[in-house]
XYZ file of C-alpha atoms in Angstrom:
524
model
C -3.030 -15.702 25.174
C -3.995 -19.317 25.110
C -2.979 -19.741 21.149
C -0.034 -21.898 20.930
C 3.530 -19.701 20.514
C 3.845 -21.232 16.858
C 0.839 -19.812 15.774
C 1.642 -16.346 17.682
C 4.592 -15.761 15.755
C 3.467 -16.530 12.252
C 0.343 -14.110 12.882
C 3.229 -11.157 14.241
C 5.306 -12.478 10.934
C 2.226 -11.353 8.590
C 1.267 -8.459 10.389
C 4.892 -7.047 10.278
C 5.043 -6.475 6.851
C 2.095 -4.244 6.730
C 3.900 -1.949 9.279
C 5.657 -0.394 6.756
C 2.221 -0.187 4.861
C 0.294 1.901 6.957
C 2.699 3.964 7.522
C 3.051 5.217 3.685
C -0.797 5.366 3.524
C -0.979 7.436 6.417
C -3.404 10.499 6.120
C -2.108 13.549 3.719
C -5.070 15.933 2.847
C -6.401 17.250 -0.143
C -5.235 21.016 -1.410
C -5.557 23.209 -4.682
C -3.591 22.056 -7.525
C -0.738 24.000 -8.613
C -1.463 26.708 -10.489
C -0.146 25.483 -13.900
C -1.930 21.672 -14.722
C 0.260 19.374 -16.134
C 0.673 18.489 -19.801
C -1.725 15.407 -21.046
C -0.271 11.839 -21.928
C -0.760 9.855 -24.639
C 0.508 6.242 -25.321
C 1.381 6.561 -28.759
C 5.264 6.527 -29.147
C 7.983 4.287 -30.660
C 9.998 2.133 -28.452
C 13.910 2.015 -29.262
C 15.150 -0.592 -30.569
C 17.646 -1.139 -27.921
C 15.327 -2.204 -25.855
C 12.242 -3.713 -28.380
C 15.020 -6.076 -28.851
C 16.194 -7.228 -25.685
C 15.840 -10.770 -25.143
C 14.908 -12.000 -20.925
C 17.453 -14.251 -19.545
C 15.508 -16.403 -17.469
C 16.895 -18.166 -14.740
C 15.835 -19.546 -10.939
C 14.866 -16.544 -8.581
C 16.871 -16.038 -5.514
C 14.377 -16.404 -2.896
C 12.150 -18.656 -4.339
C 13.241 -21.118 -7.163
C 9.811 -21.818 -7.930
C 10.020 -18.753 -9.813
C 12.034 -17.495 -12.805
C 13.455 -14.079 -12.943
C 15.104 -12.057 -15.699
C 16.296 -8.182 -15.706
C 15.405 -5.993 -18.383
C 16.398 -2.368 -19.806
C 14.606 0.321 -19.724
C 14.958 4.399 -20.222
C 14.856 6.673 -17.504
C 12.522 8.863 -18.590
C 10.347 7.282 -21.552
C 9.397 10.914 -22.717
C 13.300 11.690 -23.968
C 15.067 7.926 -24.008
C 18.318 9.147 -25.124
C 18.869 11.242 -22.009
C 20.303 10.079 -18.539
C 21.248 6.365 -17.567
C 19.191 3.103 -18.318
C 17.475 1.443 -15.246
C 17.513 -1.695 -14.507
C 13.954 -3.790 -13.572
C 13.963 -7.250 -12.311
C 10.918 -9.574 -13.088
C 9.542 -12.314 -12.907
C 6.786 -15.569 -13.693
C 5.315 -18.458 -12.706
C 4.272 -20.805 -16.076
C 1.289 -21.815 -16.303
C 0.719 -25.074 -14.641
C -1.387 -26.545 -17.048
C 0.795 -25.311 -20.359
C -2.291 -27.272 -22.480
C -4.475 -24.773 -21.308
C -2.208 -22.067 -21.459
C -4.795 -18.738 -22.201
C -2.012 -16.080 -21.658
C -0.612 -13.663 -19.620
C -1.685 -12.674 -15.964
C 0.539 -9.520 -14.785
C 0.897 -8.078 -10.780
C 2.145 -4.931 -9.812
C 3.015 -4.511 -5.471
C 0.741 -1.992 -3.558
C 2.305 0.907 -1.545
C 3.895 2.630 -3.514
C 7.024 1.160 -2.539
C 6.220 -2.650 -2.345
C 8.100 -5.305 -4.131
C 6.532 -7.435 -6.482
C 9.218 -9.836 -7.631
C 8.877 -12.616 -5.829
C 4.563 -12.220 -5.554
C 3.666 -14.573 -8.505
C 4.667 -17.769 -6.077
C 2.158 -16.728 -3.365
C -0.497 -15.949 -5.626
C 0.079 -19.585 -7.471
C -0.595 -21.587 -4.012
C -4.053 -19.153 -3.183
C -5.724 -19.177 -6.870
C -4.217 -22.675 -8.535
C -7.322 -22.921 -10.713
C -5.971 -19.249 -12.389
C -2.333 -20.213 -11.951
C -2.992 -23.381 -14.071
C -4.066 -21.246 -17.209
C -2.089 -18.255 -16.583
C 1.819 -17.529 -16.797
C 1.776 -15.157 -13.595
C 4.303 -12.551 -14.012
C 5.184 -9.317 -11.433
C 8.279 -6.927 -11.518
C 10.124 -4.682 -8.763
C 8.818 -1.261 -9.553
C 11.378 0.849 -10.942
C 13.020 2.611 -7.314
C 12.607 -0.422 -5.494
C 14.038 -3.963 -4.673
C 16.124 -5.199 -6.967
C 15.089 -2.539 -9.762
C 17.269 0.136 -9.831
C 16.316 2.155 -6.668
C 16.059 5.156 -4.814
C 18.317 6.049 -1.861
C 17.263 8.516 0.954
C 18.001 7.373 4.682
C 20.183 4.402 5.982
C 18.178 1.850 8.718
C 19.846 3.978 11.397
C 18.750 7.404 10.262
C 14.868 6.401 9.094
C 13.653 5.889 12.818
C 14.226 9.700 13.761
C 11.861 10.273 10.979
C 8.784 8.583 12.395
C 10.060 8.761 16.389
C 7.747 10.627 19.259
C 4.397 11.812 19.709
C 2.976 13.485 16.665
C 0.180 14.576 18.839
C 2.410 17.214 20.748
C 1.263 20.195 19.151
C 3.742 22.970 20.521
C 5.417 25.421 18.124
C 8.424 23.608 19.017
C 7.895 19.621 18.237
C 5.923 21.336 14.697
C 9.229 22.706 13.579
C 10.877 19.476 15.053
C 8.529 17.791 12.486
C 9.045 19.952 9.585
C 12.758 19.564 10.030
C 12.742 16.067 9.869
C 10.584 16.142 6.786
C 12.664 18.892 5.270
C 15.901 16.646 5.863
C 14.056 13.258 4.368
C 13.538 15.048 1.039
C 17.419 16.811 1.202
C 18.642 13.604 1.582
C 16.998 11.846 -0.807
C 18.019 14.579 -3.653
C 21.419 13.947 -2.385
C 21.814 10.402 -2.635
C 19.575 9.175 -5.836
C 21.690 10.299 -8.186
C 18.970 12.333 -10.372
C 16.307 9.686 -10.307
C 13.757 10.890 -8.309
C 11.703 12.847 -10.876
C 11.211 9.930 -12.807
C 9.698 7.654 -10.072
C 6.405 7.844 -10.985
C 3.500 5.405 -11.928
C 2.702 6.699 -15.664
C 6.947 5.833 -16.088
C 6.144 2.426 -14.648
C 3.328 1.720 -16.945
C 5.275 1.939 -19.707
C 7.789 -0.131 -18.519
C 4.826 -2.591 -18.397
C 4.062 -2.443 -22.027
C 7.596 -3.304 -22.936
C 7.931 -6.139 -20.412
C 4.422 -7.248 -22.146
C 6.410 -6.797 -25.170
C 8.953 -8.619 -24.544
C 6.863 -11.488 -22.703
C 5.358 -11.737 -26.679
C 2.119 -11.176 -25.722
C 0.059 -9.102 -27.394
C -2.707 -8.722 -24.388
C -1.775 -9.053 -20.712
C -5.013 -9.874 -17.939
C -3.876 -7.588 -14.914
C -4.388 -8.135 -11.053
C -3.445 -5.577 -8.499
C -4.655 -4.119 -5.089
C -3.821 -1.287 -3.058
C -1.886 1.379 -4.917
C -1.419 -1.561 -7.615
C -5.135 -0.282 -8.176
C -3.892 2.757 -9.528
C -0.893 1.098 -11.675
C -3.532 -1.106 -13.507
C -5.607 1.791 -13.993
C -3.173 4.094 -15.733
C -1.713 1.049 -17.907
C -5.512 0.660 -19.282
C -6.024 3.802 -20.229
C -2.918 4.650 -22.365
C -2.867 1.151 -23.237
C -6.054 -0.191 -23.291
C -5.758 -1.856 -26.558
C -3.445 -4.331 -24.421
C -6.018 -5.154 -21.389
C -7.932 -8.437 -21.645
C -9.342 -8.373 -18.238
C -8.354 -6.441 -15.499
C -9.366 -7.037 -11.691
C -8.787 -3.658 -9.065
C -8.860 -4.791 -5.661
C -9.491 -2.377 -3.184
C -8.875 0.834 -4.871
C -7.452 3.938 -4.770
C -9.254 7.068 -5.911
C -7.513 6.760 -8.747
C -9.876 9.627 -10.362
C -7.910 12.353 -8.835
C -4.832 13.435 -7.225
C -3.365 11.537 -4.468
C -3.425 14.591 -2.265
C -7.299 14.743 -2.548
C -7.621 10.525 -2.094
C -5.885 10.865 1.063
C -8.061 13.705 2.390
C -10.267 10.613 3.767
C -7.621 8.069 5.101
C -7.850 9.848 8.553
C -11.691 8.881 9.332
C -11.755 5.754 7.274
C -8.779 4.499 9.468
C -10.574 5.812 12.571
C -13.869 4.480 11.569
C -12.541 0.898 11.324
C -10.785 1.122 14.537
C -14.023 2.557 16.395
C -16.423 0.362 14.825
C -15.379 -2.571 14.145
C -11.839 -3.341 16.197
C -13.203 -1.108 19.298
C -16.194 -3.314 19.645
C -14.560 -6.919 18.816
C -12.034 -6.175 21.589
C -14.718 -5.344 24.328
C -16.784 -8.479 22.844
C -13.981 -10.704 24.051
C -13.071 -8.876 27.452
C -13.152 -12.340 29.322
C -9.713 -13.599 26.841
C -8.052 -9.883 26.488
C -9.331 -8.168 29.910
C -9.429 -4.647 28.134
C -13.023 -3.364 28.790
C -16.189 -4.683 28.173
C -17.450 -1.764 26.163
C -15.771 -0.207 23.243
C -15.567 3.412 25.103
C -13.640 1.261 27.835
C -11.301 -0.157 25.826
C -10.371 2.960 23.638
C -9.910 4.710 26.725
C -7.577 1.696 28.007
C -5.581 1.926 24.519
C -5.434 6.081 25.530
C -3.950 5.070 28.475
C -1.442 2.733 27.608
C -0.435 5.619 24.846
C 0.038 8.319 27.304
C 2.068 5.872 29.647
C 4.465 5.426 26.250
C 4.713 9.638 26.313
C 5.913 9.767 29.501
C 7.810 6.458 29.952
C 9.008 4.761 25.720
C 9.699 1.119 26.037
C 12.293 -1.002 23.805
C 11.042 -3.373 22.236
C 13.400 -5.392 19.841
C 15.399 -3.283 17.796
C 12.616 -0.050 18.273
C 12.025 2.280 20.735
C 8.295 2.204 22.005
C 6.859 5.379 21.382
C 3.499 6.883 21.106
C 3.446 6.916 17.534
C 5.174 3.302 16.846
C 2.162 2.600 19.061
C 0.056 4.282 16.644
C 1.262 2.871 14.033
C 1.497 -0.690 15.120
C -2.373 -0.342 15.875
C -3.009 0.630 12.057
C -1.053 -1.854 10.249
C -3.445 -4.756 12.386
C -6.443 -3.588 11.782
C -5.870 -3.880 8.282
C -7.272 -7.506 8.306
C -9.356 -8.785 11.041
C -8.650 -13.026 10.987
C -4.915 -12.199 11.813
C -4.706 -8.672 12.776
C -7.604 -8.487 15.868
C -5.967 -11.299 17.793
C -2.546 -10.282 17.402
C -3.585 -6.709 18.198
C -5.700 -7.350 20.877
C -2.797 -10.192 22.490
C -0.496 -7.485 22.439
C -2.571 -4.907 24.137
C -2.934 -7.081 26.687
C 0.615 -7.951 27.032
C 1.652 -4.913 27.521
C -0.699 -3.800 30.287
C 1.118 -6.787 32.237
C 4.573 -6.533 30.283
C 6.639 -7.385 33.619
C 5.014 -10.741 33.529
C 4.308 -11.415 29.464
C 5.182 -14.845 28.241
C 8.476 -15.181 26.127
C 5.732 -15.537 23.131
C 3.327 -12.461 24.312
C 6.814 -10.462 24.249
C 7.505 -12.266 20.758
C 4.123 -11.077 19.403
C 4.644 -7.381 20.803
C 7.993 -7.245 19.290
C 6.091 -8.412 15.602
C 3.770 -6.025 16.251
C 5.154 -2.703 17.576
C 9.113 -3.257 17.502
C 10.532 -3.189 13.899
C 10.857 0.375 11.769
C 9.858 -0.389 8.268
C 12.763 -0.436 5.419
C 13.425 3.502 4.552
C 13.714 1.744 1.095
C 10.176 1.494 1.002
C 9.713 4.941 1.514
C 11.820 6.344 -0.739
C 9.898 4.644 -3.479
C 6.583 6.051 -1.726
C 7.103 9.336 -1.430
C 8.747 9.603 -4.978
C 5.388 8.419 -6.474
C 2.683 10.057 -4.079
C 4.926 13.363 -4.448
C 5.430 13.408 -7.899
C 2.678 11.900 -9.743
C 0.047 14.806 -9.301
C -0.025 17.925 -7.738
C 0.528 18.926 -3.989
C -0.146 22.375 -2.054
C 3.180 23.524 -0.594
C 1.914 25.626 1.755
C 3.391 24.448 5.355
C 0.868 27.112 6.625
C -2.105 24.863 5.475
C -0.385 21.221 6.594
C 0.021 22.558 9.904
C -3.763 24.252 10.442
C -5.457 20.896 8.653
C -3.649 18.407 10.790
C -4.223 20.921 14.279
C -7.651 19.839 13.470
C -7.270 16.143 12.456
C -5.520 15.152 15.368
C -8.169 15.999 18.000
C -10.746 14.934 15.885
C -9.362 11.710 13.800
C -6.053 11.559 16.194
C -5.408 7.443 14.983
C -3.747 9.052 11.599
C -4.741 12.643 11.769
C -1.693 13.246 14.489
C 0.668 12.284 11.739
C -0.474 14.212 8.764
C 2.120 16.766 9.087
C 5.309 14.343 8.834
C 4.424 13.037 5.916
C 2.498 16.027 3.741
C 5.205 18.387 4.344
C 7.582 15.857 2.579
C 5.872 16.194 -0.156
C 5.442 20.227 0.176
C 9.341 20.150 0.474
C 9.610 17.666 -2.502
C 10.707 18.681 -5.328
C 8.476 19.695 -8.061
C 7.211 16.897 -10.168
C 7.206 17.500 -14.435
C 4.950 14.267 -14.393
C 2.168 14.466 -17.117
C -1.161 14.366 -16.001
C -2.970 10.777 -16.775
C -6.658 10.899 -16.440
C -8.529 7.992 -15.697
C -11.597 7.119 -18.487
C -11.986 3.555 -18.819
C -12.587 4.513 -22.936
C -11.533 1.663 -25.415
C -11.387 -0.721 -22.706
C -13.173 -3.545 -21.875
C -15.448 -4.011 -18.386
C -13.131 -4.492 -15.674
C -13.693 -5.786 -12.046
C -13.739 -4.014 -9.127
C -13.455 -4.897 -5.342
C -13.826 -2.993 -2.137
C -14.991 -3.507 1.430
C -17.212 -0.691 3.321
C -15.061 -0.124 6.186
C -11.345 -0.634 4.198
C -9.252 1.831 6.476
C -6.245 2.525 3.569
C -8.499 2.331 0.394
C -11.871 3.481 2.360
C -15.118 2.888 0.269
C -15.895 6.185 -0.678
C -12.684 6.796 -2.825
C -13.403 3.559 -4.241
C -16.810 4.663 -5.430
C -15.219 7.534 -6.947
C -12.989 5.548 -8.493
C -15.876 2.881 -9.584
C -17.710 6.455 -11.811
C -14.474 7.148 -13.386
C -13.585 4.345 -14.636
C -16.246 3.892 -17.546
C -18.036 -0.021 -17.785
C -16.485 -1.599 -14.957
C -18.327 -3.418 -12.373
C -17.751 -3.007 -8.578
C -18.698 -5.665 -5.734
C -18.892 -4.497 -2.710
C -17.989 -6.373 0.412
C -20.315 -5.169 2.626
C -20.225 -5.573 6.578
C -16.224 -5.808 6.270
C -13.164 -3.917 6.560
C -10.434 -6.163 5.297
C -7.749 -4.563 3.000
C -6.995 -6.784 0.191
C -10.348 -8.857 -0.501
C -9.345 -11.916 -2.969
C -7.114 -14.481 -1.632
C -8.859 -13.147 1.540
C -11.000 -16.326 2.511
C -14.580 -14.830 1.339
C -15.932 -17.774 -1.039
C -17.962 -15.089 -2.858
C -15.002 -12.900 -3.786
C -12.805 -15.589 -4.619
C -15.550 -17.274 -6.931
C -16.415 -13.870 -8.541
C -12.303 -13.026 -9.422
C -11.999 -16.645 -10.446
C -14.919 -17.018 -12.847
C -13.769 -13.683 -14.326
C -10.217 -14.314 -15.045
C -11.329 -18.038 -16.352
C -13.684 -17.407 -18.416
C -14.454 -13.437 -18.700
C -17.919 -13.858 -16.663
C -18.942 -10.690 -15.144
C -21.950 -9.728 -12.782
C -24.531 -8.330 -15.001
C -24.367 -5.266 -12.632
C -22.574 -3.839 -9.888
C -23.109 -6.748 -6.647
C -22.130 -7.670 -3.178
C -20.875 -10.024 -1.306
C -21.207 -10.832 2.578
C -18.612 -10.642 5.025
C -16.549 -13.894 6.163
C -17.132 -13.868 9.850
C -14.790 -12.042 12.258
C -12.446 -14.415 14.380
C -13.345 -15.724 17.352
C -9.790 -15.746 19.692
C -8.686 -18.603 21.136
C -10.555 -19.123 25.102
C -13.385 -17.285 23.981
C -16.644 -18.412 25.438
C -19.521 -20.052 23.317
């Protein structure tokens, strides 16, 4: 690739993060609910004074000094406070930059489930300084994750069995091979989190929202979150909506219904954006990348290359090479197109002439393909997505559904199995059911692209109906995951003017899609 090597590795650097993400929000279909629904929430309940009373040692972050961080009590399970061990959640904020202007509080939550959100305030500060200025921007580490008190389930050497091989091998053998694995994930995680694991879930992290807005001494917060963070804000406004100013959900969740039933789609949404829209960039530039001048040339290139890593793995870094690394290297970069579709496409082609790759095309395929994600992470994401609503346990079912979905959708569809069977295996969740209204709360904002592979546009939608007054724009001709901060003047000014001044669209709107990149060397 003709891009300089700087600029090579700080693309890999931002892509390797959402490794880990794509993974999580891989593909687990919807099923019948258990046969006894869960009890209803409500919000109303006293807080003890133990921790009403807690004051937040503030202090310099470690990791960014910019920021100050505290720790705060909470109960394990808000439902009976007196029973089990307190956990521990770090936070943290950014003050408002302009404290004359000061208008209040602007909370974050991380995406995932199983992202940390300690240290996100400081990022957020440099993209929107107009809504840093007036804001105090505060986050936390969910509770299970970071520097919260967290869950436990495999070490860094253990986790990459997990995810290793060829999930497309369908024999009766590599299936039990898979449900093993699974089967072992959830033992150990029993075994090691000390009793915590039932009370991972986002209604318990909601309310230790309210009491860090409680303690902040604010009695409203403003809330912005994307990804699963879509789903956070949503249950916080409906048991507390009393507390919401303004609220903005960025690509969403289908936060109407069960996570079992949201994820029914992630297999063709993912597949759709890499067919339409990656498939066809990459043939568009097949004078800079060399992989096929149609889009049926170059998937059946990237089919190649995948079979070639079945027969023959290749270490890369610390990882082992493997058809579904490969898989899910190629789903964490489609994610965004400005940084993902060259760095994708660069190390496609670096690998088709690996002998002779550049120190920097090796670099980039290493970002890319080479690192396992932090098991951390996942033991904070499958304690959510397993316990927060309902999942068929049926092994039977996992193993017809994803059969089908990984000849037809194979992208995420071939790894369905691994990761629904965890939660068939999981055990079962006594979280109370939170159903999403929107009543008592005032219009919120709404964001989604039509092609978003992990938050695809039709859960959105669904999402959009459920959650009464709110208005949605839609990003239309664009796939991106994560649309503010994202470099599309129309979002950006339609967030802004929102959280500034409380200026909605009079109804639901769109916006236009920022151009796709043109790579380095392209022609024209």
């Amino acid at each position: 690739m003709s891009a300089s090597g700087k600029s090579l590795r700080r693309t890999a650097s931002a892509l390797s993060g959402a490794v880990a993400a794509v993974l999580a929000v891989t593909a687990l279909p919807a099923a019948a609910a258990e046969a006894h629904p869960r009890p209803a929430v409500t919000a109303g309940q006293s807080v003890p004074s133990r921790y009403a009373d807690q004051k937040l040692d503030w202090r310099p972050c470690e990791g960014d000094p910019s920021l100050e961080c505290a720790t705060m009590a909470v109960p394990r399970d808000w439902h009976h406070p007196d029973a089990g061990p307190d956990l521990t959640i770090a936070v943290s904020r950014h003050r408002a930059g302009d404290p004359a202007k000061r208008r209040g509080v602007l909370m974050m939550a991380a995406g995932g489930p199983g992202g940390k959100g300690l240290l996100r305030p400081a990022d957020f500060a440099k993209s929107s300084p107009s809504v840093a200025a007036v804001y105090d921007v505060v986050s936390f580490d969910q509770r299970g994750v970071g520097r919260s008190t967290h869950a436990v389930c495999q070490t860094k050497e253990e986790f990459p069995s997990f995810m290793a091989g060829d999930s497309r091998d369908r024999s009766p053998a590599a299936v039990q091979a898979v449900l093993d694995r699974s089967r072992k994930f959830v033992d150990d995680c029993q075994e090691r989190s000390g009793g915590l694991l039932p009370y991972l879930t986002t209604e318990q992290t909601v309310r230790d929202m309210d009491l860090y807005r409680a303690l902040l001494g604010a009695p409203r917060i403003s809330y912005y979150g994307a990804s699963y963070a879509t789903t956070v804000g949503a249950y916080y406004a409906t048991l507390f909506p009393q507390r919401v100013e303004r609220a903005v959900l960025d690509s969403n969740i289908g936060f109407d219904s069960t996570m079992e039933r949201w994820m029914t789609g992630q297999p063709k949404s993912f597949q759709r954006r890499f067919d339409e829209d990656f498939l066809p960039w990459l043939a568009k530039y097949d004078s800079v990348y060399h992989y096929g001048r149609t889009a049926a040339e170059a998937k059946a290139n990237w089919e190649r290359r995948r079979a070639a890593l079945h027969d023959k793995p290749l270490t890369v870094g610390s990882a082992v090479l493997d058809p579904n690394m490969f898989d899910a290297g190629t789903s964490s970069a489609i994610y965004k197109a400005s940084r993902g579709f060259p760095a994708l496409a660069g190390a496609l082609a670096a690998l088709d002439h690996w002998d002779s790759a550049t120190p920097q095309e090796k670099g980039l395929v290493e970002q890319l393909f080479g690192q396992y994600p932090d098991p951390g992470f996942f033991a904070e994401y499958f304690s959510v997505t397993c316990n927060d609503t309902p999942w068929n346990r049926d092994t039977g079912h996992w193993i017809a559904r994803s059969a089908k979905d990984t000849v037809a959708l194979p992208l995420l569809g071939a790894r369905e199995l691994t990761y629904a069977s965890v939660c068939a295996f999981w055990p079962r969740s006594g979280a109370p059911e939170v159903k999403v209204t929107g009543a008592g709360l005032p219009a919120t904002l709404m964001v989604n692209s039509t092609h978003d592979p992990a938050t695809y546009y039709e859960g959105a939608l669904r999402a959009h109906r459920a959650l009464r007054g709110s208005r949605l724009v839609t990003v239309t001709g664009d796939g991106d995951h994560g649309q503010y901060q994202n470099g599309n003047a129309c979002v950006d000014g339609t967030v802004d003017a929102y959280l500034l001044t409380g200026a909605l669209p009079a109804r639901d709107t769109t916006c236009a899609a920022k151009p796709l990149p043109v790579p380095a060397g392209a022609a024209g």
